[in-house]
Coordinates of C-alpha atoms and ligand atoms in Angstrom, one line a residue:
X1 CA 3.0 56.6 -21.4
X2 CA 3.4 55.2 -18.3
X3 CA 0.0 54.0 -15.7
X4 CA -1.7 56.9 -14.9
X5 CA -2.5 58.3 -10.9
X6 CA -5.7 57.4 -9.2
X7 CA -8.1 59.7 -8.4
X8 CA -10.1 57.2 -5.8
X9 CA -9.9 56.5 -2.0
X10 CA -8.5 53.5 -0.4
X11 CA -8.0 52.9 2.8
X12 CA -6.5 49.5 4.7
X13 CA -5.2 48.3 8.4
X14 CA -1.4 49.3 8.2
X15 CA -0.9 47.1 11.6
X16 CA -1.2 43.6 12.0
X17 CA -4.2 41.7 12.9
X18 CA -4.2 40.2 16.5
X19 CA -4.4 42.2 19.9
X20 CA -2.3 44.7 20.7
X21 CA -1.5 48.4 22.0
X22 CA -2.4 50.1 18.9
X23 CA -4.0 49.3 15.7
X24 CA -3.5 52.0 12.8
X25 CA -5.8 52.5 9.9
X26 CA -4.8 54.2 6.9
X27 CA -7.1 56.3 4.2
X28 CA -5.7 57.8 1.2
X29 CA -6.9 60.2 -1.3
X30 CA -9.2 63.0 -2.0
X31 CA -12.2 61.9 -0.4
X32 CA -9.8 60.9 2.9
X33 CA -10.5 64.0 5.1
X34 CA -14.5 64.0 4.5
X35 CA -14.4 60.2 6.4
X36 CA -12.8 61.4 9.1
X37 CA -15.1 64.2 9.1
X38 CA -18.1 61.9 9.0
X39 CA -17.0 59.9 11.8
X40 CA -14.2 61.6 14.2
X41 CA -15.5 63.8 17.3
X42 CA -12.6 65.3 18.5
X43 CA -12.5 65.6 22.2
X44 CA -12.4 69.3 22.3
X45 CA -14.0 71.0 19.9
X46 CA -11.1 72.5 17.7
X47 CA -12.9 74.2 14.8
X48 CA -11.2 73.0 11.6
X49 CA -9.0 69.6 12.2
X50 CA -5.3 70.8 11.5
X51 CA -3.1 69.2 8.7
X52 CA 0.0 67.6 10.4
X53 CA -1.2 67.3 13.9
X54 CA -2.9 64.6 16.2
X55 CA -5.9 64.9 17.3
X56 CA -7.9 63.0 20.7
X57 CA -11.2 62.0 20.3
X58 CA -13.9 58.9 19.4
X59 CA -14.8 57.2 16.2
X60 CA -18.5 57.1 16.2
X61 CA -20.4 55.1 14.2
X62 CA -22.6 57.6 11.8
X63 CA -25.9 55.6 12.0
X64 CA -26.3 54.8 15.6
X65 CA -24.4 57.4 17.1
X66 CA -22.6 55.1 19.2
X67 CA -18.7 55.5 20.3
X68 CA -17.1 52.6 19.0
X69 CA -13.3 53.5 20.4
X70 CA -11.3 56.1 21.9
X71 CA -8.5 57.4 19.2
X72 CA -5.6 59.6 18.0
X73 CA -5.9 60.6 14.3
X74 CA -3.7 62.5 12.0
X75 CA -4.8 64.0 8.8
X76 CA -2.2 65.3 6.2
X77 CA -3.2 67.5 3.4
X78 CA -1.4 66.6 0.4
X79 CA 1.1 67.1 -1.1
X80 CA 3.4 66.3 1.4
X81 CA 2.4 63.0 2.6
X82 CA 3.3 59.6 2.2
X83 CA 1.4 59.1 -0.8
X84 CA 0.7 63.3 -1.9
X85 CA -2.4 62.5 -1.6
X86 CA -4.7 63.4 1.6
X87 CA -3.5 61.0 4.0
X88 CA -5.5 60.4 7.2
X89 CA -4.1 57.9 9.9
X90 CA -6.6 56.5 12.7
X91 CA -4.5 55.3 15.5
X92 CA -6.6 53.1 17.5
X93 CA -6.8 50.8 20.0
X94 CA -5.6 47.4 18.7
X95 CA -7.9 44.1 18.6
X96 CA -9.5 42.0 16.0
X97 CA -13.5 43.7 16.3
X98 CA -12.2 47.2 17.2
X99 CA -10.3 47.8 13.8
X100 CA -12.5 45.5 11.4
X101 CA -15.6 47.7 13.2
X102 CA -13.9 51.0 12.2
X103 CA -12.8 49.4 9.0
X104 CA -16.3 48.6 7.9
X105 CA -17.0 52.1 9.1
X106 CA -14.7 53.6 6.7
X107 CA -15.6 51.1 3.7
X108 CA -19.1 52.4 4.5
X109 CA -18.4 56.0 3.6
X110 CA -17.7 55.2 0.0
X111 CA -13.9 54.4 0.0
X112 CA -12.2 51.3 -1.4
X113 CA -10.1 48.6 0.2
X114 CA -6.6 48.9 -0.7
X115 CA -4.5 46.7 -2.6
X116 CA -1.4 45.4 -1.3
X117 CA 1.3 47.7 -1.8
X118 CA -1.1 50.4 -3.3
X119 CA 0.1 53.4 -0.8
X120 CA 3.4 52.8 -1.9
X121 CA 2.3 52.0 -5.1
X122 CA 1.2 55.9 -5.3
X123 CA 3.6 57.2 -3.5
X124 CA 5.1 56.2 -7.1
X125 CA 3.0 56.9 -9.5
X126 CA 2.6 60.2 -8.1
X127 CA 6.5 60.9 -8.3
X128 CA 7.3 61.0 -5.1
X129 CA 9.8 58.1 -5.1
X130 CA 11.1 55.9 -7.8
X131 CA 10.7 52.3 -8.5
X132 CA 14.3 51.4 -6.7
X133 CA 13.0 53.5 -3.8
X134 CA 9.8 51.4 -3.5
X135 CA 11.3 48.5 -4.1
X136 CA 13.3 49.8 -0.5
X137 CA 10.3 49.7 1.2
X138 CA 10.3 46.2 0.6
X139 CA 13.7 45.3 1.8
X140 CA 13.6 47.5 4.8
X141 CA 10.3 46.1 6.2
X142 CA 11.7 42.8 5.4
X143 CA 15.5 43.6 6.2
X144 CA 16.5 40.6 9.4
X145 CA 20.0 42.4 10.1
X146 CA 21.4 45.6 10.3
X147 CA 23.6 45.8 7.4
X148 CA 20.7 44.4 5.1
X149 CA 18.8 47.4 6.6
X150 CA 21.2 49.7 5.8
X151 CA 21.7 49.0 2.8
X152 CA 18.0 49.4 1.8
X153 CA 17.9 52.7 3.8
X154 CA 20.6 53.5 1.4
X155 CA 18.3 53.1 -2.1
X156 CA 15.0 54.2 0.2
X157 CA 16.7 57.3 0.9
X158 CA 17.9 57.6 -3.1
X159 CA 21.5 56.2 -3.6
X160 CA 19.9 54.1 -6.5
X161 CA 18.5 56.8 -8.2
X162 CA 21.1 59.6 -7.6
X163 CA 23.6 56.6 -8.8
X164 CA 21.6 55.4 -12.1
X165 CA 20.4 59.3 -13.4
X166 CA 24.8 60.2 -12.9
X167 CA 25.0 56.8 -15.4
X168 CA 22.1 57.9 -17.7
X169 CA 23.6 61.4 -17.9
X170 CA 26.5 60.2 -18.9
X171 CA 25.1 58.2 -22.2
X172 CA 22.9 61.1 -23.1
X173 CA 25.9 63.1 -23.2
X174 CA 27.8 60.4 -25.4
X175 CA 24.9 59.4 -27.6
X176 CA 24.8 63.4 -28.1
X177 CA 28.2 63.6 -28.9
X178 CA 27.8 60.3 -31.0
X179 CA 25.4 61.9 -33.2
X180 CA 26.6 65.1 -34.1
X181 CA 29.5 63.3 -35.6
X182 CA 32.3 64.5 -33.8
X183 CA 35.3 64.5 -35.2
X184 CA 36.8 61.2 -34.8
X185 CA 38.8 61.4 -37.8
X186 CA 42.4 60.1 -36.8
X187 CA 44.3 63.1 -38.6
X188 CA 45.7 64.7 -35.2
X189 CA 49.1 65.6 -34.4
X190 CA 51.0 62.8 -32.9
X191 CA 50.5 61.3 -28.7
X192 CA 47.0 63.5 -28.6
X193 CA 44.2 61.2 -28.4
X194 CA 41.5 61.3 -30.8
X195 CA 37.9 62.4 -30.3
X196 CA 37.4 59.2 -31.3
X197 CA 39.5 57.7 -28.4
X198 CA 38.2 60.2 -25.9
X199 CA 35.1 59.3 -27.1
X200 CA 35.3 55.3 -26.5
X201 CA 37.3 55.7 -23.0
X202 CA 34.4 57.8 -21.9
X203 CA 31.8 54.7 -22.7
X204 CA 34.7 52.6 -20.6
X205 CA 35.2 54.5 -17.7
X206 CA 31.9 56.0 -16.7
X207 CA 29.8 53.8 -18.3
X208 CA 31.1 49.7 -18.3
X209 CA 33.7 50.1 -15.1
X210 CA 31.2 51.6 -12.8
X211 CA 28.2 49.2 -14.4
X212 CA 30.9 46.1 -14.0
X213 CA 31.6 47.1 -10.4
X214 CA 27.9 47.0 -9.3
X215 CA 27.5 44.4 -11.1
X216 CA 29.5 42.4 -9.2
X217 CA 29.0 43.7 -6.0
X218 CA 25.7 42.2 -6.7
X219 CA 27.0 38.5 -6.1
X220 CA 29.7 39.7 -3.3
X221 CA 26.5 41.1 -1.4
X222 CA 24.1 38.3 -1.6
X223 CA 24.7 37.6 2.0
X224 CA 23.8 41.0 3.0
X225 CA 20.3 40.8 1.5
X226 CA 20.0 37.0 2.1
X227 CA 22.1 36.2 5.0
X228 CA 24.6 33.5 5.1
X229 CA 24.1 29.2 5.6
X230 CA 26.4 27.3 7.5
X231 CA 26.0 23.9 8.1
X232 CA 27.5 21.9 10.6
X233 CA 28.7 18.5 9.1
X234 CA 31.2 15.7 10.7
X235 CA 30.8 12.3 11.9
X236 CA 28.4 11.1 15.0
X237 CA 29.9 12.6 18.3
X238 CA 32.6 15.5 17.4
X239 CA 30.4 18.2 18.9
X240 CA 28.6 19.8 16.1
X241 CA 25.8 20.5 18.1
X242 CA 27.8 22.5 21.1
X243 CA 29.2 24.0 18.5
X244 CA 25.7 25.1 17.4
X245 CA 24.4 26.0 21.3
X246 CA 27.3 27.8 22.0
X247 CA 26.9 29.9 18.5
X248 CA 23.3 30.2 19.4
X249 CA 24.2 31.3 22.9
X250 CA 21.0 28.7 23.4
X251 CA 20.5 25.4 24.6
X252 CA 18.8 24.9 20.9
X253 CA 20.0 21.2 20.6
X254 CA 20.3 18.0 22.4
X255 CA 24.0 16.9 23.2
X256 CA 25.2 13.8 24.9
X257 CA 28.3 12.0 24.9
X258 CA 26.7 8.7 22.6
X259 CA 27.2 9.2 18.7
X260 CA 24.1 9.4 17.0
X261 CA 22.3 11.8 19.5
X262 CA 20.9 14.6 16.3
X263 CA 18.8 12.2 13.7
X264 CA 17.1 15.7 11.8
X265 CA 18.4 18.7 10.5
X266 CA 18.0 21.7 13.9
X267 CA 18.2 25.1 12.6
X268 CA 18.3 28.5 13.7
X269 CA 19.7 31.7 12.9
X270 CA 22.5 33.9 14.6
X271 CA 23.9 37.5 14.1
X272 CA 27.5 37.8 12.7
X273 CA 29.2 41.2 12.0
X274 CA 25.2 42.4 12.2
X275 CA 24.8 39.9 8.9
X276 CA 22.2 37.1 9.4
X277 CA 23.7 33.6 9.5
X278 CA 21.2 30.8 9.1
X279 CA 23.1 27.6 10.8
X280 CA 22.2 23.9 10.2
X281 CA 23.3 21.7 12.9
X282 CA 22.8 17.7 11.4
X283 CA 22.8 14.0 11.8
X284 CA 26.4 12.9 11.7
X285 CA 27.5 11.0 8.9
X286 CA 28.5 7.5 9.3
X287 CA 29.4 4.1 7.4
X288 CA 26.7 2.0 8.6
X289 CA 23.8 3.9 9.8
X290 CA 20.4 2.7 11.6
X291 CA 17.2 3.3 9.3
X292 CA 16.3 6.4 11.5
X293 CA 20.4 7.1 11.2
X294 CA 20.3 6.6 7.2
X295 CA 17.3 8.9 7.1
X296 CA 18.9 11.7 9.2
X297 CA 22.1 11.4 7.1
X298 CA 20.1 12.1 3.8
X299 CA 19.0 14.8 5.5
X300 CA 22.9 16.3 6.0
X301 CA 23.3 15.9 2.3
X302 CA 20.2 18.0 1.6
X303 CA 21.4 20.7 4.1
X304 CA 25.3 20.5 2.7
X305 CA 23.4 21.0 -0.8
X306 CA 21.8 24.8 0.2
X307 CA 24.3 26.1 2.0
X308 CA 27.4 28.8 1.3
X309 CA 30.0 27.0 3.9
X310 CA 30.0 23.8 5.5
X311 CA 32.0 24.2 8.6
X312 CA 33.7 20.6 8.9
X313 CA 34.2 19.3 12.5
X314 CA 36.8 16.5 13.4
X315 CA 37.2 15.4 16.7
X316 CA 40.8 15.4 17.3
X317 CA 41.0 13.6 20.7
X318 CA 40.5 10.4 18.5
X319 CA 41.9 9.5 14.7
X320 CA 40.7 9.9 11.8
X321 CA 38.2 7.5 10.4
X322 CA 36.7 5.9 7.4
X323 CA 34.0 8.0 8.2
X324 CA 35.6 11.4 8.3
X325 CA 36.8 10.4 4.7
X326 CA 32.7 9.9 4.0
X327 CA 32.0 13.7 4.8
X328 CA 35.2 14.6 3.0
X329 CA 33.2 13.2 0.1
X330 CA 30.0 14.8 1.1
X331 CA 31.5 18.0 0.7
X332 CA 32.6 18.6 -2.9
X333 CA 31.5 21.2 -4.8
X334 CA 31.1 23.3 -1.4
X335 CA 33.7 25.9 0.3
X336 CA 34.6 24.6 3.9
X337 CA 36.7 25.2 7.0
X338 CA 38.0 21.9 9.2
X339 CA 37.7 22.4 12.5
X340 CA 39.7 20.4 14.7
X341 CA 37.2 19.9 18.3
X342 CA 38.3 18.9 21.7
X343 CA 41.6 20.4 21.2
X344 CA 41.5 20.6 25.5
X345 CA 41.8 16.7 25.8
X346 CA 45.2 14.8 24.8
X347 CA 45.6 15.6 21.0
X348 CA 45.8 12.4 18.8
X349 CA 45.5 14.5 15.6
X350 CA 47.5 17.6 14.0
X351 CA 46.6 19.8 11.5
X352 CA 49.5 18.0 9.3
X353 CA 48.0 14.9 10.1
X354 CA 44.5 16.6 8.6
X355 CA 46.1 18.1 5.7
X356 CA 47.9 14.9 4.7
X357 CA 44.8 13.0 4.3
X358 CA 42.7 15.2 2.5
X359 CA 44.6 17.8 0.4
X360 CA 46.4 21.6 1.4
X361 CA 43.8 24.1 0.7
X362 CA 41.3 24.1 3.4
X363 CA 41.5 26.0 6.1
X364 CA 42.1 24.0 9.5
X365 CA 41.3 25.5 12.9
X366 CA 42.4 23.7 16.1
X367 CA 40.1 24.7 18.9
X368 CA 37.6 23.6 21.5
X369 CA 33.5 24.2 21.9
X370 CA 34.1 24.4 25.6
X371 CA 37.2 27.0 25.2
X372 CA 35.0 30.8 24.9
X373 CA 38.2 32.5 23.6
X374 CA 38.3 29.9 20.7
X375 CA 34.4 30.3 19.6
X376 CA 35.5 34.1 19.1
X377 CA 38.6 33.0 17.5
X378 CA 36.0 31.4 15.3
X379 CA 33.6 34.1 14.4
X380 CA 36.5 36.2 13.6
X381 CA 37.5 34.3 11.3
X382 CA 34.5 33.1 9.5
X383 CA 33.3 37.3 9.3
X384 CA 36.5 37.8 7.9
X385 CA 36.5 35.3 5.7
X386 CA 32.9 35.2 4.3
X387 CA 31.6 38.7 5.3
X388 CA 34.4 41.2 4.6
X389 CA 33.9 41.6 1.3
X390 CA 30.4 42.1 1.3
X391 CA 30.5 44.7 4.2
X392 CA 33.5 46.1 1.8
X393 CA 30.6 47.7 -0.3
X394 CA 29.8 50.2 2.1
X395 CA 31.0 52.7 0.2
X396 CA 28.8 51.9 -3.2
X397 CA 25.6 54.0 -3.3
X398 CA 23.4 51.1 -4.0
X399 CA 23.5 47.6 -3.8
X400 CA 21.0 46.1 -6.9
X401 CA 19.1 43.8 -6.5
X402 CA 18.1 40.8 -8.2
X403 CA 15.2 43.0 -11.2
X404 CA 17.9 46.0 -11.1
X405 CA 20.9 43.4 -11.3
X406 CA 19.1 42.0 -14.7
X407 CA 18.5 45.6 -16.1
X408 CA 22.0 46.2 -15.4
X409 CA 23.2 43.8 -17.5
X410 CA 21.0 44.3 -20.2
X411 CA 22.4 47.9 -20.5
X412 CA 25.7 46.2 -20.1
X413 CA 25.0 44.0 -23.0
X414 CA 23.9 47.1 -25.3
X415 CA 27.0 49.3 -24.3
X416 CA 29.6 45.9 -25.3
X417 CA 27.6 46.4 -28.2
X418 CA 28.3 50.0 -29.2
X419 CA 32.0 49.1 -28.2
X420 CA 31.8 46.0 -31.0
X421 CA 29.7 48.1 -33.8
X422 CA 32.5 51.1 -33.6
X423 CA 35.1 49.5 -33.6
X424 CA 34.3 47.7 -36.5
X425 CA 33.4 50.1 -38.9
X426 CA 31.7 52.8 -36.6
X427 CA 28.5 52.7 -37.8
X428 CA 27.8 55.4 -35.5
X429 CA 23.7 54.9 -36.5
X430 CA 23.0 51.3 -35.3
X431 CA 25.4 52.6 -32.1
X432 CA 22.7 55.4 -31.4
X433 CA 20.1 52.5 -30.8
X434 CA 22.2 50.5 -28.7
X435 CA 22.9 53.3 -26.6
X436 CA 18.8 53.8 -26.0
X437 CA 18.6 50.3 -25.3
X438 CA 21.2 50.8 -22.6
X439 CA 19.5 53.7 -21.6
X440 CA 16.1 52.2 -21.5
X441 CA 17.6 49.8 -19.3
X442 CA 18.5 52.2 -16.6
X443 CA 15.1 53.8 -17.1
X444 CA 14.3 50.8 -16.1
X445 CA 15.4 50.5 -13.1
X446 CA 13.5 53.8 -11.9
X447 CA 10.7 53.0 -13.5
X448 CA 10.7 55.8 -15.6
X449 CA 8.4 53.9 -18.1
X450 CA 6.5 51.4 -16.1
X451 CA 3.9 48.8 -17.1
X452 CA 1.3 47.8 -15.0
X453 CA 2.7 44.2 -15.2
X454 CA 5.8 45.4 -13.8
X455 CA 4.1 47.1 -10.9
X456 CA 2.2 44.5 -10.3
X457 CA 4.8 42.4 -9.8
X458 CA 6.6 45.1 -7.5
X459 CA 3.7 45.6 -5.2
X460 CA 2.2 42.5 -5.3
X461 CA 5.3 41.0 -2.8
X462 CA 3.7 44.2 -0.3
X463 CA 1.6 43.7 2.7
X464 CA -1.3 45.2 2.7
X465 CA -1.2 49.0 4.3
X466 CA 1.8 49.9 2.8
Ligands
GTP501 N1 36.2 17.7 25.9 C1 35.4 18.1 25.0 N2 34.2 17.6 24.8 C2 33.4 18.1 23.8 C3 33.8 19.2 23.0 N3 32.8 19.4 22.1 C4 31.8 18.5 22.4 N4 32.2 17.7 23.4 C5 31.4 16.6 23.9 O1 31.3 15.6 22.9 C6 30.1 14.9 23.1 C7 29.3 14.9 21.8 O2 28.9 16.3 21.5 P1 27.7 16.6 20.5 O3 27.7 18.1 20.4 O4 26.5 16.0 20.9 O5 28.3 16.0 19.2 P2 27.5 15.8 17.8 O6 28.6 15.9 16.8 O7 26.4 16.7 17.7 O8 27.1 14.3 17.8 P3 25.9 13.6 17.0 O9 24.6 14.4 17.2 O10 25.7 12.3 17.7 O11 26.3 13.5 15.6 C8 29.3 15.6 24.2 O12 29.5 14.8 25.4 C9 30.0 16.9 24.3 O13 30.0 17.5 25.6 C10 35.1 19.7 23.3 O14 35.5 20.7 22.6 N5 35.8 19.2 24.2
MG502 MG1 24.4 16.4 17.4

C-alpha cells in the first residue's frame, strides 16, 4: 500500500517573495472554499461564488473588519483542479506585507502551511498525474532552454507514462504466457519458429531494444537537460576572449592586445540550437607565468576538467609555440576542436602545419573572431557536432532522467536475467520473479508503489507553492 491522500488544508504563496504586479496565494483542500468565504467580499454581490471563475473584490481581515487589499480570486471545486481537491487561488497585489498579511489571514482560519512540493505532491497521490509527470513539473519550472522545456512538456503531458505502461503490458503478457507453460517444446515442423523462440524474440524486441534505446538516449541527451560547457583554452593573446564576446553577443570580457589580459575564469551562458551552452573564457596558458598568472592558469585546468569540449584556439598570424604544446597537454582526456584565429592577417600557420605537430584527428577550423560569417561557420559546426544527436531524440516519447534512467536499468538487469535463466535450462519459475522485478522497476518509475522516502525526495527539490 502506497501513502495514503490527505484529508487537511494547506495553503502557501505560489509567487515569489519581493515586489511586484501580482502575488498569488494558493489554498488546497476541503476546508479551502470556507476561507475564502470567511474573508473575500466580492465587489458585487454575486450570491454563491462560482467554481471556475474570477471573481473582483477585497480580502478583509475577519477581526477588524478592515480591507487589507483589492483582489481577483478563483475557486475550483474539485475534482478537476490542480490538485482534485478544492483549489482556491487569491491573486493579489504583490509586496512583501500585503501577501504575508493575507497569509497569516489564511493560516488564521485553521489551514496549514504547505510543504514544498505538497500541491504537486497531491496532485499525485490523488491520481491525477504519475510520478514521471511530477517529476516534469520540476524540469519545466526549472527547464533554461527550449528543447529542455520541451522535452519535459513531453513527460508532463504523459509520454513517460503512455511509454512505460506499453513496456509493462508487454511483460504481463509474456510473464502470462511464461506461466501457463506454452508450448515451447522444439518438436515443430521444420523453418517454423518455436513458441519458445517466438517467445524469447518477444522479451528482445519489445522489451530490451526499446529499454536499450532509452537507455542510451539517456547519455546522448544530457545536454538537453543540463546544457553544454565549452571552455575556451589557448595561450595568452590568441583571442579567446573575442571569441567569448562575440559568442555572448556582449562585451562580457576584457580584451587587449598584451598577453595576459584574463587572470580568472569569466563565464556566461549562450543559446545554441535553443540548447543552453555554459562557456568558460580563461587565463591563457603559458611556460613561465606571474604568481597572479600561475594562479589564473590553475584555474584553466579546473575549468578544462568540468567541461564536455574545449574549443582550442591558436593564433595563426604567429607559429606555433612551446606553449601551444603546454595546452595540447592540458587537454587529454577531453574532446576538442582547434581553431586556427586571425586567419584575416598574413597566415604563418596551416592546418597541415597544426596537424603535423599534434596528431590527425581533431578537428581544425581556420577562421577569424572579427570575420561574422566565420563565428556562424562556427556554431554550425559545433550544433552539429555536439547537439545533433541529442535533438535527434525528438521522436522518443520520453527522455529519462537520472531516478528513471536507474529504474531502467534495474528492469534491464532482471530481463538479461530471464534471457540467462531460460536459456540455460528454462527454469521458467525463477524467470517469473525476474520478470516482476523488471516489472516492479517500471512501476517504479510511475510510482505505482511509492514510499514516502521516495516522495520525499521528489518533492523535496520543489519550491514551495507548487
Ligand atoms: N586581427 C585579428 N585580431 C584578433 C582576432 N582575435 C583577437 N584579436 C586581437 O588579439 C588581441 C588579444 O585578444 P584577446 O581576446 O584579449 O585574447 P586572449 O586569448 O583572451 O588573451 P589573454 O586573455 O591574454 O589570454 C586583441 O587585440 C584582439 O583584438 C582576429 O581574429 N584577428
Ligand atoms: Mg582573455
Amino acid at each position: 500500500m502506497g501513502p495514503e491522500a490527505p484529508d487537511d488544508t494547506i495553503c502557501a504563496v505560489a509567487t515569489p517573495v519581493g515586489e511586484g504586479g501580482i502575488g498569488i496565494l494558493k489554498i488546497s483542500g476541503a476546508g479551502a472554499f470556507q476561507v475564502l468565504q470567511r474573508l473575500f467580499r466580492p465587489h458585487k454581490s454575486v450570491g454563491t461564488l462560482q467554481s471556475h471563475r474570477l471573481h473582483h473584490g477585497w480580502i478583509h481581515d475577519p477581526e477588524s473588519g478592515q480591507a487589507v487589499d483589492e483582489v481577483l480570486v478563483s475557486y475550483m471545486a474539485a475534482p478537476h483542479t490542480y490538485t482534485r481537491e478544492d483549489v482556491v487561488e487569491i491573486n493579489c497585489h504583490s509586496g512583501y506585507w500585503v501577501l504575508d498579511h493575507i497569509l497569516q489571514l489564511v493560516l488564521k482560519s485553521g489551514v496549514r502551511l504547505a510543504e514544498p512540493g505538497e500541491f504537486t505532491r497531491r496532485a499525485f497521490l490523488h491520481g491525477r498525474i504519475d510520478l514521471s509527470q511530477a517529476e516534469a513539473v520540476i524540469e519545466v519550472i526549472r527547464s533554461k532552454s527550449h528543447h529542455h522545456l520541451l522535452m519535459a512538456n513531453r513527460s508532463l503531458r504523459g509520454g513517460c507514462r503512455t511509454r512505460v505502461q506499453s513496456w509493462r503490458e508487454s511483460l504481463l503478457e509474456l510473464q502470462a504466457r511464461l506461466e501457463a507453460s506454452i508450448d515451447f517444446s522444439d518438436d515443430l515442423e521444420e523453418g517454423e519458429a518455436s513458441g519458445w523462440e517466438a517467445w524469447a524474440e518477444s522479451l528482445e524486441q519489445d522489451l530490451c531494444r526499446p529499454l536499450t534505446r532509452y537507455l542510451e538516449e539517456y547519455e546522448s541527451t544530457r545536454v538537453l537537460r543540463e546544457g553544454l560547457t565549452l571552455v575556451l583554452v589557448g595561450k595568452p593573446n590568441v583571442g579567446k576572449s573575442s571569441l567569448l564576446n562575440v559568442l555572448l553577443g556582449k562585451d562580457r570580457a576584457i580584451v587587449t592586445p598584451l598577453p595576459g589580459t584574463t587572470r580568472d575564469v569569466i563565464e556566461d551562458t549562450f543559446l545554441l540550437s535553443g540548447i543552453l551552452v555554459r562557456i568558460l573564457d580563461t587565463a591563457g596558458i603559458r611556460r613561465e607565468p606571474d604568481e597572479i598568472e600561475s594562479l589564473g592558469i590553475e584555474r584553466t585546468l579546473r575549468s578544462v576538467d568540468e567541461a564536455d569540449i574545449a574549443l582550442w584556439l591558436i593564433d595563426r598570424s604567429s607559429s606555433l609555440t612551446p606553449e601551444d604544446d603546454a595546452v595540447f597537454e592540458a587537454l587529454s582526456g577531453i574532446p576538442f576542436m582547434i581553431l586556427l584565429n586571425k586567419s584575416d592577417l598574413s597566415p604563418h600557420l596551416s592546418p597541415e602545419d597544426v596537424r603535423k605537430r599534434y596528431g590527425g584527428s581533431p578537428l581544425i577550423m581556420p577562421l577569424s573572431v572579427l570575420n561574422p560569417r566565420d563565428i556562424e561557420r562556427l556554431r554550425e559546426t559545433l550544433a552539429d557536432r555536439y547537439l545533433s544527436r541529442p535533438l535527434d531524440t525528438r521522436r522518443s516519447e520520453f527522455i529519462p532522467n537520472l531516478r528513471q534512467k536507474e529504474c531502467l536499468e534495474g528492469a534491464l538487469r532482471a530481463l538479461r536475467e530471464t534471457q540467462k535463466l531460460l536459456a540455460s535450462g528454462k527454469d521458467t519459475e525463477l524467470a517469473c520473479l525476474e520478470l516482476d522485478s523488471a516489472r516492479r522497476q517500471l512501476d517504479a518509475i510511475l510510482g505505482r508503489e511509492p514510499d514516502d522516502e521516495l516522495l520525499d525526495r521528489i518533492f523535496s527539490q520543489f519550491c514551495i507553492g507548487k
